[in-house]
Amino acid sequence: MARVQQNKSNSKKPNNKAPQKEVAKKQDLAKQSPKREPSKNEILFFRLGLSIVVLTIITVAIIFTIQFFMNENEEVGPFDDYQHLTGSDLQNLTFNDGFGSYGDFTYFSDLEDYEEMYEAIMSNAYIYIYFYKSSELNTEVEELIKSLDLDGKAFFFIDLDLYGEAIFANQTIAHLNLDQARTHMLLTFDVDGDNPQTFRVDYVTSQIKITLNNLK
């Protein structure tokens, strides 16, 4: 009896399907546009914008540096918080009008930053002006003045280091009898007090302190 031997094929059917991931990847690549290099104009505009930003930062830094050193080196005067007068202010406040009275107070009525001064000279019977040299300050008088309540009083300051030369050369105010040799003086202008339209000057420290302690 013949024996028939059958061979079983162990080979598998070929898989004709491509992997899905690979197909998707190829599709994505196909959709992507080719990489474009920036044009010369775009590069130029970018560099220009960057330069403007850098220059702005540098400029701001320089300005702040200058302001810092200016404020650091700025000297603060002993009486900077008080009302100061110029040589021209003194003349308009005390000149002889030729009719028995002195000064033209209306001169100050419309001046900017003189509002408080104008109110003070119009509402007080006495006007006080302390002349001093900031380079040769009398510390006794400085401390006494700073201890006083001058709010509302017609009390003003003139730095002779700034205006002394012009003041002593001005013959219009020679009647005040200011002494050029003094480093400080206190002028009292009796506008409408015990001796109206008269002036008194204290030249020495002791007398200045007495007047300061008896301000009216």
Coordinates of C-alpha atoms in Angstrom, one line a residue:
M1 CA 0.0 0.0 0.0
A2 CA 1.5 3.2 -1.1
R3 CA 2.0 5.8 1.5
V4 CA 1.3 9.4 0.4
Q5 CA 3.3 12.0 2.3
Q6 CA 1.8 15.5 2.4
N7 CA 4.0 18.4 3.0
K8 CA 2.5 21.2 5.0
S9 CA 3.6 24.6 4.1
N10 CA 4.8 26.6 7.0
S11 CA 5.2 29.9 5.1
K12 CA 2.8 32.7 5.9
K13 CA 1.0 34.9 3.5
P14 CA 2.9 38.1 2.7
N15 CA 1.6 41.3 4.5
N16 CA 1.2 43.9 1.9
K17 CA 0.0 46.6 4.4
A18 CA 2.6 49.3 5.3
P19 CA 2.8 50.3 8.9
Q20 CA 0.4 53.1 9.7
K21 CA 2.9 55.2 11.6
E22 CA 5.3 55.3 8.6
V23 CA 2.4 56.4 6.3
A24 CA 1.3 59.1 8.7
K25 CA 4.9 60.4 9.0
K26 CA 5.3 60.6 5.2
Q27 CA 2.0 62.5 4.9
D28 CA 3.1 65.0 7.6
L29 CA 6.4 65.6 5.8
A30 CA 4.5 66.2 2.6
K31 CA 2.3 68.8 4.2
Q32 CA 5.3 70.7 5.6
S33 CA 6.5 73.7 3.6
P34 CA 10.2 73.9 2.9
K35 CA 12.3 76.0 5.4
R36 CA 12.7 79.7 4.3
E37 CA 15.7 81.8 5.1
P38 CA 15.0 85.4 6.3
S39 CA 15.4 88.1 3.6
K40 CA 18.1 90.8 3.8
N41 CA 15.4 93.4 4.6
E42 CA 14.0 91.3 7.4
I43 CA 17.5 90.9 8.9
L44 CA 18.1 94.7 8.5
F45 CA 14.9 95.6 10.3
F46 CA 15.7 93.2 13.1
R47 CA 19.1 94.6 13.6
L48 CA 17.7 98.2 13.5
G49 CA 15.1 97.4 16.1
L50 CA 17.6 95.8 18.3
S51 CA 19.9 98.7 18.0
I52 CA 17.2 101.2 19.0
V53 CA 16.3 99.1 22.1
V54 CA 20.0 99.0 23.2
L55 CA 20.5 102.7 22.6
T56 CA 17.4 103.5 24.6
I57 CA 18.6 101.4 27.5
I58 CA 22.0 103.0 27.4
T59 CA 20.5 106.6 27.3
V60 CA 18.2 105.9 30.3
A61 CA 21.1 104.5 32.2
I62 CA 23.3 107.5 31.5
I63 CA 20.5 110.0 32.5
F64 CA 19.9 108.2 35.9
T65 CA 23.7 108.0 36.5
I66 CA 24.1 111.8 35.9
Q67 CA 21.1 112.6 38.1
F68 CA 22.4 110.4 40.9
F69 CA 25.8 112.1 41.0
M70 CA 24.3 115.6 40.7
N71 CA 22.0 114.9 43.6
E72 CA 24.8 113.4 45.6
N73 CA 27.1 116.4 45.2
E74 CA 24.4 119.0 45.6
E75 CA 25.0 121.0 48.8
V76 CA 22.0 121.9 51.0
G77 CA 22.2 125.4 52.5
P78 CA 21.4 126.0 56.1
F79 CA 18.3 128.1 55.4
D80 CA 17.1 126.6 52.1
D81 CA 13.7 125.8 53.6
Y82 CA 13.0 129.5 54.2
Q83 CA 12.0 132.3 51.9
H84 CA 15.0 134.0 50.4
L85 CA 15.2 137.4 48.7
T86 CA 17.4 138.7 45.9
G87 CA 19.0 142.1 45.7
S88 CA 16.2 143.3 43.5
D89 CA 13.6 142.0 46.0
L90 CA 15.3 144.0 48.8
Q91 CA 15.3 147.2 46.7
N92 CA 11.6 146.9 45.9
L93 CA 10.8 146.1 49.5
T94 CA 12.7 149.0 51.1
F95 CA 13.4 151.8 48.6
N96 CA 12.5 155.4 49.5
D97 CA 9.5 156.5 47.4
G98 CA 10.2 160.2 48.2
F99 CA 6.9 160.7 50.0
G100 CA 7.8 159.5 53.4
S101 CA 7.2 155.8 52.9
Y102 CA 9.3 152.9 51.7
G103 CA 8.9 150.0 49.4
D104 CA 6.4 149.0 46.8
F105 CA 4.7 145.8 48.1
T106 CA 2.5 145.5 45.1
Y107 CA 5.6 144.5 43.1
F108 CA 5.4 141.1 44.8
S109 CA 1.6 140.6 44.3
D110 CA 1.9 138.9 40.9
L111 CA 5.2 137.2 41.1
E112 CA 5.3 133.4 40.9
D113 CA 6.5 131.7 44.1
Y114 CA 6.0 134.9 46.1
E115 CA 2.4 134.3 47.2
E116 CA 3.2 133.5 50.8
M117 CA 5.7 136.3 51.0
Y118 CA 3.2 138.8 49.7
E119 CA 0.6 137.7 52.2
A120 CA 3.2 137.9 55.1
I121 CA 4.3 141.5 54.3
M122 CA 0.7 142.6 53.9
S123 CA -0.4 141.1 57.2
N124 CA 2.5 141.9 59.5
A125 CA 3.6 145.2 61.1
Y126 CA 7.2 144.2 61.1
I127 CA 9.4 142.8 58.4
Y128 CA 12.7 141.0 59.3
I129 CA 15.5 140.2 57.0
Y130 CA 18.5 138.2 58.1
F131 CA 21.6 138.8 56.1
Y132 CA 24.2 136.0 56.3
K133 CA 27.2 134.5 54.5
S134 CA 26.7 130.8 53.9
S135 CA 30.5 130.5 53.8
E136 CA 30.8 132.0 57.3
L137 CA 27.7 130.9 59.1
N138 CA 27.1 131.9 62.7
T139 CA 25.9 128.6 64.3
E140 CA 24.5 130.2 67.4
V141 CA 22.1 132.3 65.3
E142 CA 21.4 129.4 63.0
E143 CA 20.3 127.2 65.9
L144 CA 18.2 129.9 67.4
I145 CA 16.4 130.7 64.1
K146 CA 15.6 127.0 63.5
S147 CA 14.1 126.8 67.0
L148 CA 11.7 129.6 66.3
D149 CA 8.2 129.4 64.9
L150 CA 8.3 131.7 61.9
D151 CA 5.1 130.5 60.4
G152 CA 3.1 133.5 59.2
K153 CA 5.8 136.0 60.1
A154 CA 7.4 138.3 57.5
F155 CA 10.9 136.9 58.1
F156 CA 13.2 136.5 55.1
F157 CA 16.8 135.7 54.3
I158 CA 19.5 137.0 52.0
D159 CA 22.8 135.2 51.3
L160 CA 25.5 137.8 51.1
D161 CA 27.7 135.4 49.3
L162 CA 25.3 135.6 46.4
Y163 CA 24.0 139.1 46.5
G164 CA 26.3 141.1 48.8
E165 CA 28.3 142.8 46.1
A166 CA 25.2 144.1 44.3
I167 CA 23.5 145.1 47.5
F168 CA 26.4 147.2 48.9
A169 CA 26.9 148.9 45.5
N170 CA 23.2 149.9 45.3
Q171 CA 22.8 153.5 46.5
T172 CA 19.0 153.2 46.3
I173 CA 19.1 151.2 49.6
A174 CA 21.9 153.1 51.2
H175 CA 19.5 154.4 53.9
L176 CA 19.4 150.8 55.3
N177 CA 22.9 151.4 56.7
L178 CA 24.1 147.8 56.0
D179 CA 27.7 147.2 56.9
Q180 CA 29.8 145.4 54.2
A181 CA 32.3 144.3 56.8
R182 CA 29.8 142.2 58.7
T183 CA 29.2 138.5 58.1
H184 CA 25.7 138.7 59.3
M185 CA 23.1 141.3 60.2
L186 CA 19.4 141.4 61.1
L187 CA 17.3 144.2 59.6
T188 CA 14.0 145.2 61.2
F189 CA 11.6 147.2 59.0
D190 CA 8.9 148.8 61.1
V191 CA 6.1 149.0 58.5
D192 CA 3.2 149.9 60.8
G193 CA 4.4 149.3 64.3
D194 CA 5.7 151.5 67.2
N195 CA 7.9 153.6 64.8
P196 CA 6.3 153.3 61.4
Q197 CA 8.5 153.5 58.3
T198 CA 11.8 153.1 60.1
F199 CA 14.7 150.7 59.9
R200 CA 17.0 149.2 62.5
V201 CA 20.0 147.0 61.9
D202 CA 21.5 144.6 64.5
Y203 CA 25.1 144.0 63.7
V204 CA 26.4 141.9 66.6
T205 CA 25.4 138.4 67.5
S206 CA 24.2 139.2 71.0
Q207 CA 21.8 141.9 69.8
I208 CA 20.6 139.7 66.9
K209 CA 19.7 137.0 69.4
I210 CA 17.8 139.5 71.6
T211 CA 15.7 140.7 68.6
L212 CA 15.1 137.1 67.5
N213 CA 13.8 136.2 70.9
N214 CA 11.4 139.2 70.8
L215 CA 9.9 138.9 67.3
K216 CA 6.6 140.7 66.9

